[in-house]
XYZ file of C-alpha atoms in Angstrom:
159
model
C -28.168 -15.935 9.658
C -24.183 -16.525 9.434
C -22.262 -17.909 12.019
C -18.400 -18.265 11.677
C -19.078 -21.902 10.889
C -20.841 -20.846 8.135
C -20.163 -17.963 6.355
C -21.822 -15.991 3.850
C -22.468 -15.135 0.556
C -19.248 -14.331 -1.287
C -19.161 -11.189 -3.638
C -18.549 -12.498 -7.377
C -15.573 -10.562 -8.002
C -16.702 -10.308 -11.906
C -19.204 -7.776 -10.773
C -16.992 -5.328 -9.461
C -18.050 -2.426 -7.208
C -20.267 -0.914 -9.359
C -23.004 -3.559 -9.341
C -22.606 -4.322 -5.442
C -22.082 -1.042 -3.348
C -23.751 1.081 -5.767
C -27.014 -0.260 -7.171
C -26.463 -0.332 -10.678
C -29.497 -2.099 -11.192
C -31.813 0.773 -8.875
C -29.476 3.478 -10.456
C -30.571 2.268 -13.735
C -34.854 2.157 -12.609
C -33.935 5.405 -11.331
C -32.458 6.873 -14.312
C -35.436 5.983 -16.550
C -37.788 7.634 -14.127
C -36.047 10.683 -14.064
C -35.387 10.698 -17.948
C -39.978 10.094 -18.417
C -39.927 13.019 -15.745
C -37.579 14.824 -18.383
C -39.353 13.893 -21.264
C -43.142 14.684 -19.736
C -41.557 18.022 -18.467
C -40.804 18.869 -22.011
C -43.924 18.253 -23.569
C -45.299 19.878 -20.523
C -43.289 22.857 -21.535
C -44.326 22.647 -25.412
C -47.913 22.799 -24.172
C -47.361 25.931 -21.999
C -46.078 28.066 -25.072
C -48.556 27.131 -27.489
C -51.830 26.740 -25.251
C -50.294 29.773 -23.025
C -49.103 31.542 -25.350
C -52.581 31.381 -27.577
C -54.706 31.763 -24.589
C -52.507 34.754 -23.406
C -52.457 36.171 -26.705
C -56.645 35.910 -26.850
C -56.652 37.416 -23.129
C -54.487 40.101 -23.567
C -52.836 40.722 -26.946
C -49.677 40.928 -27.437
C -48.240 40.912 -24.134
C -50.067 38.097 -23.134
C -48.160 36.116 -25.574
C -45.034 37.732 -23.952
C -45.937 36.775 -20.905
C -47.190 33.400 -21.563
C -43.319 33.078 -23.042
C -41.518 34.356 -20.158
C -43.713 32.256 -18.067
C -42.986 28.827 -20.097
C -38.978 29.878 -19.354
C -38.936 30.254 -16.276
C -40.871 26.993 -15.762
C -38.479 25.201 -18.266
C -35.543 26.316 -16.604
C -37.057 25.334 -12.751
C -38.257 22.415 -13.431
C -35.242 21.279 -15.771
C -32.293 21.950 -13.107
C -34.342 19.908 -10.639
C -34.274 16.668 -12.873
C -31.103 17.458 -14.003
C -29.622 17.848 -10.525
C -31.221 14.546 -9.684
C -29.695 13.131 -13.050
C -26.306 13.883 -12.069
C -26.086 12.420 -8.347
C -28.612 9.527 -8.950
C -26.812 6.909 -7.307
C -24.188 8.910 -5.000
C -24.382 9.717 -1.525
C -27.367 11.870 0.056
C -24.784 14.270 1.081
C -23.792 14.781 -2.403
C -27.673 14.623 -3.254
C -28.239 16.792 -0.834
C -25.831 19.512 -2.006
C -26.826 19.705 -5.655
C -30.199 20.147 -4.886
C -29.666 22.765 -2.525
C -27.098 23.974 -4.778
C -29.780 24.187 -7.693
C -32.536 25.334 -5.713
C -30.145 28.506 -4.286
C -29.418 28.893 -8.164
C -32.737 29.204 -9.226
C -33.893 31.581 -6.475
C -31.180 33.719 -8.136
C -32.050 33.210 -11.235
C -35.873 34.252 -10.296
C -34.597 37.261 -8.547
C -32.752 38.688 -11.423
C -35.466 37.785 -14.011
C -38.413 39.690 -12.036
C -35.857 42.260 -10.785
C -35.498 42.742 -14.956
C -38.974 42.791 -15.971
C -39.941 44.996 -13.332
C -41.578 48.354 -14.807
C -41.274 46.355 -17.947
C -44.959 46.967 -20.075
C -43.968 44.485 -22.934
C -45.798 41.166 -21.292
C -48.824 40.636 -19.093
C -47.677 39.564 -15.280
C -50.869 37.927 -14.832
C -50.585 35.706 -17.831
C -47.058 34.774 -17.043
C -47.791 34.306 -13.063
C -51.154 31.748 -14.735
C -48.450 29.755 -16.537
C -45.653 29.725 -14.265
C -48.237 28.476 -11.709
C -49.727 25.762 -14.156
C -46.220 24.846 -15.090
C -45.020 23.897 -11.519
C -47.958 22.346 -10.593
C -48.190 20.044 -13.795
C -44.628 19.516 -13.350
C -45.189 18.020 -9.919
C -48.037 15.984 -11.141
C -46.251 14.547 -14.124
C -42.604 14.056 -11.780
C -45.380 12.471 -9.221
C -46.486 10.063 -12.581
C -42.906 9.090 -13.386
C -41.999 8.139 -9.985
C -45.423 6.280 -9.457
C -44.942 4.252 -12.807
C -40.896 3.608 -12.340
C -40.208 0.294 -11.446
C -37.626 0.845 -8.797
C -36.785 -1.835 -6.690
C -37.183 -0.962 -3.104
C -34.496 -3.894 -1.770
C -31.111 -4.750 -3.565
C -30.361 -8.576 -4.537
């Protein structure tokens, strides 16, 4: 505890703002969380198109495969633009945070929307192969950002 008798710690000036009022160590943890999340989402997404697209081939031919692909992209693309939002405001303010994400999020929604409105009467892919991979992509994405968060060493308290 200070008292005006005896003060503080004083800030090294050396350090400038970055490594006090930001976190520069924490923003640094962060950032190699989110970059394994990146990395684990991409493999993720390598698995989906050749297990997916195999299995959907097997399962239903041709269209399988085409939906196993379409599937794979729109997983890609979801799960991508949440990291990357996260990426790009690691370290700002949760209002800032808070509208990328929400910004990203109301993107993708669109994004979805147009996609199915697009395939819609479409007989060139199977919708339950790409709805199979779509649903193993988010939840394996969840699992492996879950991982990468579990793993990071992030500090919880500041020095």
């Amino acid at each position: 505890m200070t008292t005006p008798d005896t003060p503080g710690p004083t800030p090294d000036p050396a350090a400038g703002p970055a490594a006090g009022a930001t976190g520069e160590h924490a923003t640094d943890a962060e950032r190699r969380v989110l970059r394994t999340a990146l990395r684990d989402t991409l493999l993720l997404v390598g698995a989906l198109v050749v297990l997916g697209g195999g299995i959907g081939f097997l399962v239903a031919g041709v269209p399988g495969l085409w939906g196993a692909l379409v599937g794979a992209a729109i997983a890609a693309f979801f799960c991508a633009t949440t990291i990357w939002s996260m990426m790009r405001t690691v370290g700002s303010s949760p209002a800032r945070m808070a509208a990328f994400v929400m910004g990203a999020w109301v993107a993708k929604i669109v994004v979805l929307i147009v996609v199915l409105a697009l395939l819609q009467g479409r007989t060139f892919y199977d919708p339950w192969v790409l709805i199979a991979v779509l649903g193993v992509g988010a939840i394996g994405s969840a699992l492996l950002d879950y991982r990468a968060v579990n793993r990071g060493r992030v500090p919880y308290v500041q020095p």
